[in-house]
PDB file of C-alpha atoms and ligand atoms in Angstrom:
ATOM      1  CA  MET T 141      -1.462   8.305 -23.901  1.00 85.00           C
ATOM      2  CA  GLY T 142      -0.885  12.089 -23.997  1.00 86.00           C
ATOM      3  CA  PRO T 143       2.531  13.796 -24.059  1.00 87.00           C
ATOM      4  CA  HIS T 144       2.196  15.023 -20.435  1.00 94.00           C
ATOM      5  CA  ASP T 145       0.491  11.979 -18.958  1.00 97.00           C
ATOM      6  CA  ASN T 146       3.582  11.204 -16.876  1.00 98.00           C
ATOM      7  CA  ASP T 147       4.362  14.848 -16.142  1.00 98.00           C
ATOM      8  CA  LEU T 148       2.242  16.146 -13.277  1.00 98.00           C
ATOM      9  CA  LEU T 149       4.052  19.490 -13.387  1.00 97.00           C
ATOM     10  CA  MET T 150       2.443  20.052 -16.770  1.00 95.00           C
ATOM     11  CA  ASN T 151      -0.647  17.889 -17.131  1.00 94.00           C
ATOM     12  CA  PHE T 152      -3.023  20.066 -15.102  1.00 95.00           C
ATOM     13  CA  ARG T 153      -1.374  23.475 -15.363  1.00 91.00           C
ATOM     14  CA  GLN T 154      -3.480  26.509 -16.055  1.00 87.00           C
ATOM     15  CA  ASP T 155      -2.786  28.102 -19.359  1.00 80.00           C
ATOM     16  CA  PRO T 156      -1.075  31.479 -18.684  1.00 73.00           C
ATOM     17  CA  SER T 157      -2.323  32.739 -22.060  1.00 77.00           C
ATOM     18  CA  GLN T 158      -5.886  32.462 -20.680  1.00 76.00           C
ATOM     19  CA  GLY T 159      -5.141  35.085 -18.043  1.00 69.00           C
ATOM     20  CA  HIS T 160      -3.998  32.714 -15.313  1.00 66.00           C
ATOM     21  CA  SER T 161      -0.990  34.125 -13.520  1.00 60.00           C
ATOM     22  CA  GLN T 162       0.339  30.816 -12.221  1.00 65.00           C
ATOM     23  CA  GLY T 163       1.558  28.089 -14.479  1.00 86.00           C
ATOM     24  CA  LEU T 164       3.157  25.448 -12.277  1.00 93.00           C
ATOM     25  CA  PRO T 165       2.122  23.538  -9.168  1.00 96.00           C
ATOM     26  CA  GLN T 166       3.423  24.483  -5.713  1.00 96.00           C
ATOM     27  CA  GLY T 167       5.851  22.134  -3.998  1.00 97.00           C
ATOM     28  CA  GLU T 168       9.154  20.324  -4.238  1.00 98.00           C
ATOM     29  CA  ARG T 169       9.784  19.257  -7.809  1.00 98.00           C
ATOM     30  CA  ILE T 170      10.722  15.581  -7.976  1.00 98.00           C
ATOM     31  CA  ILE T 171      11.329  12.770 -10.429  1.00 98.00           C
ATOM     32  CA  MET T 172       9.854   9.437  -9.415  1.00 98.00           C
ATOM     33  CA  PHE T 173      11.164   6.525 -11.409  1.00 98.00           C
ATOM     34  CA  GLY T 174      12.089   2.872 -11.205  1.00 98.00           C
ATOM     35  CA  ARG T 175      11.968  -0.506 -12.852  1.00 98.00           C
ATOM     36  CA  VAL T 176       9.134  -2.977 -12.878  1.00 97.00           C
ATOM     37  CA  VAL T 177      10.660  -6.457 -12.682  1.00 96.00           C
ATOM     38  CA  ASP T 178       9.561 -10.041 -12.104  1.00 93.00           C
ATOM     39  CA  GLN T 179      10.886 -12.448  -9.469  1.00 93.00           C
ATOM     40  CA  PHE T 180      14.060 -13.047 -11.525  1.00 95.00           C
ATOM     41  CA  GLY T 181      14.811  -9.353 -11.927  1.00 95.00           C
ATOM     42  CA  LYS T 182      13.666  -9.523 -15.546  1.00 96.00           C
ATOM     43  CA  PRO T 183      12.061  -6.291 -16.748  1.00 96.00           C
ATOM     44  CA  VAL T 184       8.313  -6.115 -17.340  1.00 94.00           C
ATOM     45  CA  PRO T 185       8.234  -3.998 -20.516  1.00 95.00           C
ATOM     46  CA  HIS T 186       5.329  -1.957 -21.926  1.00 94.00           C
ATOM     47  CA  THR T 187       3.182  -2.346 -18.853  1.00 95.00           C
ATOM     48  CA  LEU T 188       0.855   0.348 -17.564  1.00 96.00           C
ATOM     49  CA  VAL T 189       1.925   2.226 -14.433  1.00 97.00           C
ATOM     50  CA  GLU T 190      -0.618   4.629 -12.950  1.00 98.00           C
ATOM     51  CA  MET T 191      -0.165   6.901  -9.949  1.00 98.00           C
ATOM     52  CA  TRP T 192      -2.219   9.355  -7.929  1.00 98.00           C
ATOM     53  CA  GLN T 193      -1.334  11.602  -5.052  1.00 98.00           C
ATOM     54  CA  ALA T 194      -2.191  14.566  -2.846  1.00 98.00           C
ATOM     55  CA  ASN T 195      -0.777  18.006  -3.597  1.00 98.00           C
ATOM     56  CA  ALA T 196       2.058  19.667  -1.671  1.00 98.00           C
ATOM     57  CA  GLY T 197      -0.353  20.585   1.132  1.00 98.00           C
ATOM     58  CA  GLY T 198      -1.666  17.036   1.509  1.00 98.00           C
ATOM     59  CA  ARG T 199      -4.981  17.603  -0.270  1.00 98.00           C
ATOM     60  CA  TYR T 200      -6.423  15.391  -3.011  1.00 98.00           C
ATOM     61  CA  ARG T 201      -8.386  16.781  -5.906  1.00 96.00           C
ATOM     62  CA  HIS T 202     -11.358  14.622  -4.988  1.00 95.00           C
ATOM     63  CA  LYS T 203     -14.842  15.586  -3.860  1.00 92.00           C
ATOM     64  CA  ASN T 204     -14.574  13.462  -0.719  1.00 93.00           C
ATOM     65  CA  ASP T 205     -11.416  15.178   0.474  1.00 93.00           C
ATOM     66  CA  SER T 206     -12.292  18.072   2.763  1.00 91.00           C
ATOM     67  CA  TYR T 207      -8.900  18.602   4.418  1.00 95.00           C
ATOM     68  CA  LEU T 208      -8.071  22.230   5.308  1.00 95.00           C
ATOM     69  CA  ALA T 209      -5.145  22.503   2.896  1.00 97.00           C
ATOM     70  CA  PRO T 210      -6.130  24.291  -0.325  1.00 97.00           C
ATOM     71  CA  LEU T 211      -6.387  22.761  -3.753  1.00 97.00           C
ATOM     72  CA  ASP T 212      -3.672  23.813  -6.172  1.00 96.00           C
ATOM     73  CA  PRO T 213      -5.155  25.173  -9.415  1.00 94.00           C
ATOM     74  CA  ASN T 214      -2.148  23.830 -11.321  1.00 96.00           C
ATOM     75  CA  PHE T 215      -2.091  20.345  -9.890  1.00 97.00           C
ATOM     76  CA  GLY T 216      -4.365  17.420 -10.724  1.00 97.00           C
ATOM     77  CA  GLY T 217      -2.455  14.635  -9.002  1.00 98.00           C
ATOM     78  CA  VAL T 218      -2.864  11.823 -11.532  1.00 98.00           C
ATOM     79  CA  GLY T 219      -0.359  10.356 -13.973  1.00 98.00           C
ATOM     80  CA  ARG T 220       0.250   7.287 -16.087  1.00 98.00           C
ATOM     81  CA  CYS T 221       2.877   5.838 -18.382  1.00 97.00           C
ATOM     82  CA  LEU T 222       4.079   2.627 -19.942  1.00 96.00           C
ATOM     83  CA  THR T 223       7.348   0.997 -18.936  1.00 97.00           C
ATOM     84  CA  ASP T 224       9.999   0.961 -21.658  1.00 97.00           C
ATOM     85  CA  ASP T 225      11.888  -2.064 -23.034  1.00 97.00           C
ATOM     86  CA  GLN T 226      13.896  -2.237 -19.809  1.00 98.00           C
ATOM     87  CA  GLY T 227      10.834  -2.031 -17.572  1.00 97.00           C
ATOM     88  CA  VAL T 228      11.615   1.561 -16.593  1.00 98.00           C
ATOM     89  CA  TYR T 229       8.837   4.032 -15.761  1.00 98.00           C
ATOM     90  CA  ARG T 230       9.230   7.689 -14.949  1.00 98.00           C
ATOM     91  CA  PHE T 231       7.095  10.547 -13.638  1.00 98.00           C
ATOM     92  CA  ARG T 232       7.774  14.195 -12.955  1.00 98.00           C
ATOM     93  CA  THR T 233       5.707  15.614 -10.116  1.00 98.00           C
ATOM     94  CA  ILE T 234       5.829  17.418  -6.765  1.00 98.00           C
ATOM     95  CA  LYS T 235       6.384  15.754  -3.415  1.00 98.00           C
ATOM     96  CA  PRO T 236       2.980  15.285  -1.785  1.00 98.00           C
ATOM     97  CA  GLY T 237       2.328  16.550   1.732  1.00 98.00           C
ATOM     98  CA  PRO T 238       1.302  14.340   4.664  1.00 98.00           C
ATOM     99  CA  TYR T 239      -2.355  14.470   5.632  1.00 97.00           C
ATOM    100  CA  PRO T 240      -4.376  13.609   8.723  1.00 96.00           C
ATOM    101  CA  TRP T 241      -6.020  10.211   8.975  1.00 94.00           C
ATOM    102  CA  PRO T 242      -9.518  10.884  10.270  1.00 88.00           C
ATOM    103  CA  ASN T 243     -10.097   7.404  11.710  1.00 86.00           C
ATOM    104  CA  ASP T 244      -7.873   8.109  14.721  1.00 86.00           C
ATOM    105  CA  MET T 245      -7.069  11.129  16.824  1.00 89.00           C
ATOM    106  CA  ASN T 246      -3.916  12.933  15.621  1.00 94.00           C
ATOM    107  CA  SER T 247      -2.942  10.189  13.224  1.00 96.00           C
ATOM    108  CA  TRP T 248      -1.183  11.142   9.982  1.00 97.00           C
ATOM    109  CA  ARG T 249      -0.340   9.483   6.711  1.00 97.00           C
ATOM    110  CA  PRO T 250       3.278   9.967   5.686  1.00 98.00           C
ATOM    111  CA  ALA T 251       3.866  11.596   2.306  1.00 98.00           C
ATOM    112  CA  HIS T 252       3.051   8.884  -0.224  1.00 98.00           C
ATOM    113  CA  ILE T 253       2.180   8.274  -3.852  1.00 98.00           C
ATOM    114  CA  HIS T 254      -0.349   5.580  -4.763  1.00 98.00           C
ATOM    115  CA  VAL T 255       0.848   3.330  -7.586  1.00 98.00           C
ATOM    116  CA  SER T 256      -0.938   0.753  -9.693  1.00 97.00           C
ATOM    117  CA  VAL T 257       0.923  -1.511 -12.077  1.00 96.00           C
ATOM    118  CA  THR T 258      -0.480  -3.990 -14.516  1.00 89.00           C
ATOM    119  CA  GLY T 259       1.439  -7.119 -13.658  1.00 70.00           C
ATOM    120  CA  PRO T 260       2.708  -9.943 -15.833  1.00 65.00           C
ATOM    121  CA  SER T 261      -0.813 -11.002 -16.742  1.00 69.00           C
ATOM    122  CA  ILE T 262      -3.278  -8.444 -18.012  1.00 66.00           C
ATOM    123  CA  SER T 263      -5.791  -9.463 -15.350  1.00 73.00           C
ATOM    124  CA  SER T 264      -3.493  -8.538 -12.472  1.00 83.00           C
ATOM    125  CA  ARG T 265      -3.620  -4.955 -11.335  1.00 92.00           C
ATOM    126  CA  LEU T 266      -1.275  -4.541  -8.396  1.00 95.00           C
ATOM    127  CA  ILE T 267      -1.691  -1.572  -6.079  1.00 96.00           C
ATOM    128  CA  THR T 268       0.862  -0.211  -3.650  1.00 97.00           C
ATOM    129  CA  GLN T 269       2.136   3.075  -2.215  1.00 98.00           C
ATOM    130  CA  MET T 270       5.537   4.698  -2.338  1.00 98.00           C
ATOM    131  CA  TYR T 271       6.784   6.384   0.827  1.00 98.00           C
ATOM    132  CA  PHE T 272       9.797   8.693   0.948  1.00 98.00           C
ATOM    133  CA  GLU T 273      13.060   7.573   2.490  1.00 98.00           C
ATOM    134  CA  GLY T 274      13.733   9.129   5.877  1.00 97.00           C
ATOM    135  CA  ASP T 275      10.188  10.321   6.582  1.00 98.00           C
ATOM    136  CA  PRO T 276       9.689  10.230  10.384  1.00 98.00           C
ATOM    137  CA  LEU T 277       5.954   9.623   9.890  1.00 98.00           C
ATOM    138  CA  ILE T 278       6.502   6.179   8.285  1.00 98.00           C
ATOM    139  CA  PRO T 279       6.840   4.259  11.591  1.00 96.00           C
ATOM    140  CA  LEU T 280       3.769   6.093  12.936  1.00 96.00           C
ATOM    141  CA  CYS T 281       1.583   5.377   9.904  1.00 96.00           C
ATOM    142  CA  PRO T 282      -1.743   3.673  10.679  1.00 94.00           C
ATOM    143  CA  ILE T 283      -1.595   1.763   7.371  1.00 94.00           C
ATOM    144  CA  VAL T 284       1.964   0.575   8.022  1.00 95.00           C
ATOM    145  CA  HIS T 285       0.744  -0.713  11.397  1.00 94.00           C
ATOM    146  CA  THR T 286      -1.709  -3.010   9.624  1.00 93.00           C
ATOM    147  CA  LEU T 287       1.056  -4.829   7.688  1.00 94.00           C
ATOM    148  CA  LYS T 288       1.467  -8.391   8.930  1.00 90.00           C
ATOM    149  CA  ASP T 289       5.115  -8.492   7.893  1.00 90.00           C
ATOM    150  CA  PRO T 290       6.898  -5.522   9.497  1.00 81.00           C
ATOM    151  CA  GLU T 291       9.586  -5.683   6.803  1.00 88.00           C
ATOM    152  CA  ALA T 292       7.062  -5.216   4.015  1.00 95.00           C
ATOM    153  CA  VAL T 293       7.234  -1.463   4.463  1.00 97.00           C
ATOM    154  CA  GLU T 294      10.850  -1.541   3.245  1.00 97.00           C
ATOM    155  CA  THR T 295       9.556  -2.606  -0.177  1.00 97.00           C
ATOM    156  CA  MET T 296       7.367   0.514  -0.253  1.00 98.00           C
ATOM    157  CA  ILE T 297      10.040   3.165   0.310  1.00 98.00           C
ATOM    158  CA  GLY T 298      11.324   5.280  -2.565  1.00 98.00           C
ATOM    159  CA  ARG T 299      15.038   5.991  -2.188  1.00 98.00           C
ATOM    160  CA  LEU T 300      16.604   9.380  -2.722  1.00 98.00           C
ATOM    161  CA  ASP T 301      18.760   9.063  -5.841  1.00 98.00           C
ATOM    162  CA  MET T 302      21.112  11.994  -6.300  1.00 98.00           C
ATOM    163  CA  ALA T 303      22.653  10.493  -9.453  1.00 98.00           C
ATOM    164  CA  ASN T 304      19.298  10.760 -11.207  1.00 98.00           C
ATOM    165  CA  SER T 305      18.357  14.135  -9.773  1.00 98.00           C
ATOM    166  CA  LYS T 306      18.432  17.097 -12.112  1.00 98.00           C
ATOM    167  CA  PRO T 307      20.720  19.820 -10.740  1.00 98.00           C
ATOM    168  CA  MET T 308      18.924  23.112 -10.024  1.00 97.00           C
ATOM    169  CA  ASP T 309      15.623  21.461 -10.981  1.00 97.00           C
ATOM    170  CA  CYS T 310      14.386  18.190  -9.440  1.00 98.00           C
ATOM    171  CA  LEU T 311      15.405  15.691  -6.776  1.00 98.00           C
ATOM    172  CA  ALA T 312      14.853  12.051  -7.767  1.00 98.00           C
ATOM    173  CA  TYR T 313      13.361   9.108  -5.876  1.00 98.00           C
ATOM    174  CA  ARG T 314      13.830   5.591  -7.149  1.00 98.00           C
ATOM    175  CA  PHE T 315      11.080   3.067  -6.549  1.00 98.00           C
ATOM    176  CA  ASP T 316      11.564  -0.367  -8.107  1.00 98.00           C
ATOM    177  CA  ILE T 317       8.521  -2.606  -8.207  1.00 97.00           C
ATOM    178  CA  VAL T 318       8.873  -6.399  -8.008  1.00 96.00           C
ATOM    179  CA  VAL T 319       5.622  -7.933  -9.199  1.00 94.00           C
ATOM    180  CA  ARG T 320       6.033 -11.397  -7.677  1.00 91.00           C
ATOM    181  CA  GLY T 321       8.325 -13.792  -5.838  1.00 91.00           C
ATOM    182  CA  GLU T 322      10.115 -13.655  -2.522  1.00 91.00           C
ATOM    183  CA  LEU T 323      11.269 -10.063  -2.952  1.00 92.00           C
ATOM    184  CA  GLN T 324       7.863  -8.918  -4.127  1.00 94.00           C
ATOM    185  CA  THR T 325       6.756  -5.395  -3.356  1.00 96.00           C
ATOM    186  CA  TYR T 326       3.937  -5.277  -0.829  1.00 95.00           C
ATOM    187  CA  PHE T 327       0.632  -4.932  -2.704  1.00 94.00           C
ATOM    188  CA  GLU T 328      -2.389  -3.862  -0.701  1.00 93.00           C
ATOM    189  CA  ASN T 329      -4.863  -5.673  -2.944  1.00 89.00           C
ATOM    190  CA  GLN T 330      -3.293  -9.142  -2.674  1.00 83.00           C
TER     191      GLN T 330
HETATM  192 FE1  LIG F 133      -3.348   8.596  -0.023  1.00 78.48          FE
END
């Protein structure tokens, strides 16, 4: 695990000493954090949380993504960390942009961050997405429309958390992940 693995503002930045003028990614600086807990609210400590996302324009750094929005030379879009003793994980990143969903005409994915967490057993990799509270694209999302339980989307929404924002620096979104039980987060691979 590298020192900037959970810091997407830093982990792909061009080195200004190499003649690059820019040093930070474009976009709204945010903190994404939360607790990974089991069905009793007990923390899941020292578990791997991985995330990947589009840049501020809605473009992934991936060869199959040909969306019009430009790549950002200072943004890779991938992070990872381990939860601490209390099950808390934390990333620093930019808010991703929405992007068009090519399977339908004029269909868009809301801003979202893909998240994978290694669950209580090492063999269980749970994959979900975090949406952003208040995004008007959430109820229009083609993926949300495929959910059998309409309330499942509520478990996938990161909540604006002013108390954990950093004044003059970053807004914060809290996204707790419940790995099993009745209040379980919706996982797309289960
Ligand atoms: Fe995506």
